[in-house]
Tab-separated table of C-alpha atoms in Angstrom:
chain	number	residue	atom	x	y	z
S	1	UNK	CA	-30.559	42.398	-9.960
S	2	UNK	CA	-31.564	45.424	-11.232
S	3	UNK	CA	-33.868	43.642	-13.433
S	4	UNK	CA	-35.666	42.377	-9.897
S	5	UNK	CA	-35.485	45.704	-7.954
S	6	UNK	CA	-36.534	46.906	-9.993
S	7	UNK	CA	-40.174	44.521	-10.534
S	8	UNK	CA	-39.949	44.484	-6.736
S	9	UNK	CA	-42.837	47.495	-5.364
S	10	UNK	CA	-42.609	50.303	-3.249
S	11	UNK	CA	-38.641	50.699	-5.057
S	12	UNK	CA	-38.062	53.220	-7.174
S	13	UNK	CA	-34.225	53.624	-9.627
S	14	UNK	CA	-33.485	56.840	-10.790
S	15	UNK	CA	-31.264	56.540	-13.645
S	16	UNK	CA	-28.336	58.192	-11.503
S	17	UNK	CA	-29.098	54.814	-8.765
S	18	UNK	CA	-28.569	52.608	-12.177
S	19	UNK	CA	-25.988	53.965	-12.734
S	20	UNK	CA	-23.748	53.557	-9.804
S	21	UNK	CA	-24.880	49.945	-9.307
S	22	UNK	CA	-23.840	48.695	-12.767
S	23	UNK	CA	-20.284	51.189	-12.234
S	24	UNK	CA	-19.508	49.472	-8.622
S	25	UNK	CA	-21.353	45.605	-10.475
S	26	UNK	CA	-18.474	46.497	-12.919
S	27	UNK	CA	-15.548	47.476	-10.519
S	28	UNK	CA	-16.591	43.312	-8.985
S	29	UNK	CA	-15.849	42.027	-12.236
S	30	UNK	CA	-13.077	43.779	-12.507
S	31	UNK	CA	-13.992	45.198	-15.803
S	32	UNK	CA	-14.355	48.881	-13.868
S	33	UNK	CA	-12.790	52.073	-12.728
S	34	UNK	CA	-9.816	49.871	-10.266
S	35	UNK	CA	-6.684	50.440	-9.407
S	36	UNK	CA	-3.979	47.381	-10.703
S	37	UNK	CA	-0.248	46.168	-8.988
S	38	UNK	CA	2.532	45.642	-10.937
S	39	UNK	CA	5.614	43.753	-10.653
S	40	UNK	CA	7.689	45.509	-11.953
S	41	UNK	CA	11.634	43.868	-10.349
S	42	UNK	CA	11.864	41.784	-7.362
S	43	UNK	CA	11.362	44.769	-4.507
S	44	UNK	CA	9.186	47.569	-6.921
S	45	UNK	CA	5.477	46.976	-8.753
S	46	UNK	CA	3.210	49.977	-9.219
S	47	UNK	CA	-0.596	51.482	-9.508
S	48	UNK	CA	-2.171	51.871	-12.349
S	49	UNK	CA	-5.728	53.583	-12.610
S	50	UNK	CA	-7.695	51.681	-15.414
S	51	UNK	CA	-10.956	52.281	-16.536
S	52	UNK	CA	-12.644	49.683	-19.086
S	53	UNK	CA	-15.766	51.454	-19.310
S	54	UNK	CA	-15.126	54.303	-21.068
S	55	UNK	CA	-14.779	54.267	-25.123
S	56	UNK	CA	-11.774	53.182	-26.741
S	57	UNK	CA	-8.423	51.031	-25.946
S	58	UNK	CA	-6.254	52.776	-23.994
S	59	UNK	CA	-7.830	52.700	-20.823
S	60	UNK	CA	-6.957	49.305	-19.888
S	61	UNK	CA	-4.104	47.320	-18.853
S	62	UNK	CA	-3.678	44.561	-22.570
S	63	UNK	CA	-1.550	41.772	-21.855
S	64	UNK	CA	1.243	42.752	-25.114
S	65	UNK	CA	2.457	45.914	-21.921
S	66	UNK	CA	3.341	42.518	-19.016
S	67	UNK	CA	5.002	41.078	-21.790
S	68	UNK	CA	6.268	43.807	-22.456
S	69	UNK	CA	7.763	44.975	-18.586
S	70	UNK	CA	9.230	41.250	-18.264
S	71	UNK	CA	11.206	42.262	-21.079
S	72	UNK	CA	12.463	45.309	-20.311
S	73	UNK	CA	13.017	44.141	-16.780
S	74	UNK	CA	14.361	41.480	-18.824
S	75	UNK	CA	17.231	43.746	-21.007
S	76	UNK	CA	18.231	41.197	-23.316
S	77	UNK	CA	19.262	41.670	-26.945
S	78	UNK	CA	20.870	44.855	-25.919
S	79	UNK	CA	17.457	47.255	-24.408
S	80	UNK	CA	19.355	49.281	-21.362
S	81	UNK	CA	16.631	51.017	-19.091
S	82	UNK	CA	19.178	52.421	-16.671
S	83	UNK	CA	19.629	56.640	-17.169
S	84	UNK	CA	17.623	55.917	-21.178
S	85	UNK	CA	15.758	58.345	-22.206
S	86	UNK	CA	12.494	56.249	-23.815
S	87	UNK	CA	9.287	57.550	-25.088
S	88	UNK	CA	5.982	55.089	-25.564
S	89	UNK	CA	3.973	55.842	-27.941
S	90	UNK	CA	0.471	54.758	-28.024
S	91	UNK	CA	0.770	54.343	-23.290
S	92	UNK	CA	-2.462	53.646	-22.287
S	93	UNK	CA	-2.385	52.621	-18.698
S	94	UNK	CA	1.463	53.859	-19.450
S	95	UNK	CA	2.503	50.447	-17.907
S	96	UNK	CA	5.674	50.207	-19.837
S	97	UNK	CA	6.435	54.039	-20.108
S	98	UNK	CA	6.252	53.537	-15.309
S	99	UNK	CA	8.466	50.258	-15.932
S	100	UNK	CA	11.220	52.859	-17.435
S	101	UNK	CA	10.240	55.099	-14.922
S	102	UNK	CA	10.311	52.615	-12.082
S	103	UNK	CA	13.877	50.653	-13.110
S	104	UNK	CA	15.691	54.215	-13.291
S	105	UNK	CA	15.771	55.458	-16.954
S	106	UNK	CA	16.400	59.204	-16.587
S	107	UNK	CA	12.933	60.639	-18.787
S	108	UNK	CA	10.059	58.747	-20.549
S	109	UNK	CA	7.696	60.777	-22.533
S	110	UNK	CA	4.372	58.902	-22.248
S	111	UNK	CA	1.854	59.648	-25.829
S	112	UNK	CA	-1.330	58.936	-27.009
S	113	UNK	CA	-3.812	60.853	-28.916
S	114	UNK	CA	-6.514	60.893	-26.947
S	115	UNK	CA	-6.709	62.937	-24.669
S	116	UNK	CA	-9.671	60.068	-22.006
S	117	UNK	CA	-6.518	57.763	-22.418
S	118	UNK	CA	-3.831	61.097	-21.538
S	119	UNK	CA	-5.477	62.144	-18.587
S	120	UNK	CA	-5.596	58.688	-16.947
S	121	UNK	CA	-1.716	58.266	-18.136
S	122	UNK	CA	-0.502	60.951	-16.550
S	123	UNK	CA	-3.254	60.150	-13.391
S	124	UNK	CA	-1.394	57.027	-12.838
S	125	UNK	CA	2.592	60.094	-12.957
S	126	UNK	CA	0.891	61.016	-9.893
S	127	UNK	CA	-0.184	57.850	-8.511
S	128	UNK	CA	2.767	56.878	-8.457
S	129	UNK	CA	5.269	59.334	-7.585
S	130	UNK	CA	7.293	59.538	-10.535
S	131	UNK	CA	6.428	63.347	-11.873
S	132	UNK	CA	10.129	63.708	-11.718
S	133	UNK	CA	11.269	61.242	-14.585
S	134	UNK	CA	7.901	60.543	-16.787
S	135	UNK	CA	5.998	63.938	-18.547
S	136	UNK	CA	2.798	62.570	-20.937
S	137	UNK	CA	2.749	64.378	-24.249
S	138	UNK	CA	-0.092	64.020	-27.332
S	139	UNK	CA	1.200	62.360	-30.165
S	140	UNK	CA	-0.674	61.625	-33.222
S	141	UNK	CA	0.324	58.091	-34.714
S	142	UNK	CA	-1.201	59.568	-38.483
S	143	UNK	CA	0.832	62.597	-38.118
S	144	UNK	CA	3.809	64.266	-38.784
S	145	UNK	CA	6.240	62.664	-35.845
S	146	UNK	CA	6.768	65.479	-33.502
S	147	UNK	CA	10.813	67.244	-32.454
S	148	UNK	CA	11.292	66.921	-28.733
S	149	UNK	CA	14.695	68.818	-27.062
S	150	UNK	CA	15.662	65.467	-26.635
S	151	UNK	CA	17.149	62.175	-28.402
S	152	UNK	CA	15.303	58.516	-27.183
S	153	UNK	CA	17.479	56.387	-26.233
S	154	UNK	CA	14.696	53.451	-26.038
S	155	UNK	CA	11.295	53.994	-28.117
S	156	UNK	CA	8.545	51.606	-26.464
S	157	UNK	CA	5.775	50.362	-29.459
S	158	UNK	CA	2.920	47.966	-27.904
S	159	UNK	CA	0.513	46.496	-29.461
S	160	UNK	CA	-0.403	50.194	-31.978
S	161	UNK	CA	-1.094	46.982	-35.085
S	162	UNK	CA	-4.999	47.524	-35.164
S	163	UNK	CA	-7.377	48.839	-36.628
S	164	UNK	CA	-5.845	52.254	-35.985
S	165	UNK	CA	-2.963	53.619	-36.976
S	166	UNK	CA	-1.321	52.466	-40.657
S	167	UNK	CA	1.629	50.184	-39.928
S	168	UNK	CA	3.577	52.391	-42.370
S	169	UNK	CA	3.032	54.855	-39.785
S	170	UNK	CA	3.810	53.423	-36.666
S	171	UNK	CA	7.472	52.163	-38.926
S	172	UNK	CA	8.096	55.942	-39.349
S	173	UNK	CA	7.369	56.798	-35.533
S	174	UNK	CA	9.374	54.439	-34.289
S	175	UNK	CA	12.142	55.723	-37.239
S	176	UNK	CA	11.667	59.024	-36.165
S	177	UNK	CA	12.494	58.734	-32.414
S	178	UNK	CA	15.613	55.960	-32.833
S	179	UNK	CA	17.197	58.175	-35.712
S	180	UNK	CA	18.007	61.244	-32.593
S	181	UNK	CA	19.822	58.428	-31.182
S	182	UNK	CA	21.314	57.072	-34.078
S	183	UNK	CA	25.104	57.782	-32.653
S	184	UNK	CA	23.821	55.491	-29.225
S	185	UNK	CA	25.005	52.401	-30.221
S	186	UNK	CA	22.572	50.497	-27.936
S	187	UNK	CA	19.762	52.543	-28.776
S	188	UNK	CA	16.517	50.067	-29.226
S	189	UNK	CA	12.453	49.392	-29.942
S	190	UNK	CA	10.722	47.163	-28.342
S	191	UNK	CA	7.692	46.562	-30.469
S	192	UNK	CA	4.610	43.655	-29.084
S	193	UNK	CA	2.393	42.623	-30.898
S	194	UNK	CA	-0.325	39.905	-30.175
S	195	UNK	CA	-2.486	38.283	-32.336
S	196	UNK	CA	-5.501	36.762	-30.023
S	197	UNK	CA	-7.856	34.175	-32.549
S	198	UNK	CA	-10.143	36.835	-31.761
S	199	UNK	CA	-9.515	39.905	-32.801
S	200	UNK	CA	-10.508	41.013	-36.766
S	201	UNK	CA	-8.809	40.109	-39.725
S	202	UNK	CA	-7.193	43.927	-40.209
S	203	UNK	CA	-5.597	43.482	-36.942
S	204	UNK	CA	-3.207	40.860	-37.638
S	205	UNK	CA	-3.296	41.834	-41.078
S	206	UNK	CA	-1.368	44.762	-39.761
S	207	UNK	CA	1.314	42.980	-37.828
S	208	UNK	CA	2.167	40.949	-40.649
S	209	UNK	CA	2.213	44.683	-42.618
S	210	UNK	CA	4.437	46.013	-40.110
S	211	UNK	CA	6.861	43.064	-40.011
S	212	UNK	CA	7.368	42.806	-44.101
S	213	UNK	CA	7.802	47.120	-43.633
S	214	UNK	CA	9.824	45.821	-40.914
S	215	UNK	CA	12.281	43.858	-43.433
S	216	UNK	CA	12.417	45.697	-46.308
S	217	UNK	CA	13.419	49.312	-44.609
S	218	UNK	CA	16.666	50.953	-44.911
S	219	UNK	CA	17.318	51.834	-41.038
S	220	UNK	CA	15.913	49.962	-38.520
S	221	UNK	CA	16.908	46.228	-38.284
S	222	UNK	CA	15.528	43.877	-37.158
S	223	UNK	CA	17.925	42.180	-34.441
S	224	UNK	CA	15.364	39.412	-32.486
S	225	UNK	CA	11.496	37.806	-32.913
S	226	UNK	CA	9.923	35.953	-29.889
S	227	UNK	CA	6.877	33.712	-29.967
S	228	UNK	CA	4.770	33.939	-26.623
S	229	UNK	CA	1.900	32.359	-27.538
S	230	UNK	CA	0.393	34.221	-29.492
S	231	UNK	CA	2.036	37.305	-28.781
S	232	UNK	CA	5.035	38.552	-30.582
S	233	UNK	CA	7.781	40.968	-29.777
S	234	UNK	CA	10.259	42.024	-31.985
S	235	UNK	CA	13.016	44.493	-31.169
S	236	UNK	CA	14.337	46.803	-33.630
S	237	UNK	CA	17.533	48.930	-33.897
S	238	UNK	CA	19.486	51.588	-35.741
S	239	UNK	CA	21.210	49.836	-39.782
S	240	UNK	CA	24.788	51.307	-38.605
S	241	UNK	CA	25.714	50.529	-42.335
S	242	UNK	CA	23.183	53.985	-43.320
S	243	UNK	CA	23.445	57.154	-43.886
S	244	UNK	CA	21.335	59.164	-42.246
S	245	UNK	CA	22.857	62.273	-43.805
S	246	UNK	CA	21.522	61.443	-47.128
S	247	UNK	CA	18.527	59.733	-45.712
S	248	UNK	CA	17.417	63.450	-44.757
S	249	UNK	CA	18.936	65.003	-47.945
S	250	UNK	CA	17.192	62.652	-50.156
């Protein structure tokens, strides 16, 4: 369309006009800034603002987040959302975390390291009127975990094993935030991996490394693993035989 207009007599296309037309076309195709409606439970839904044209991967809704929402609704393998304190690592558009807030979580912390992503998460919190339940915080998974002033009953890590964060750092963060609620026998981590064939070999290898680390981790234990095509759900819990005091003194 732009090429045809540029070749037409008497029509001058400015860069600003071309950019606006490109954004409009991208929005119509679902690749520009737009709002998605995501069903949460039988009678509720979320409005999620997405900006796929932005740099990075955290400003669009990925299918792993949709699967995470389904798992949260089902509440299988001891996952309990109602009244829980929840932290979502690498939240992106905050789909899973806000789903928890909508499903009755007491408090939700949405974390990411990208300022653009954090701004979008805050926008989605406001868009859904969940300011009293959800807060946004900057957390860098490649740095030491933050000590928040409260414990968490549920840690969500959706589609984090990619090319950006070593799997060991993801495991370290999950263990840190779950450890804060080790006295809660229902504390869980919900992890979703995407093994789509179009992803890089490094991303696929990261998923395998993550699972191997979990298998050898003295603190975390895998209590469920389900495969949905090329998506994988893993539910983790604190190993009740693990001595936290001994670990802290080591």
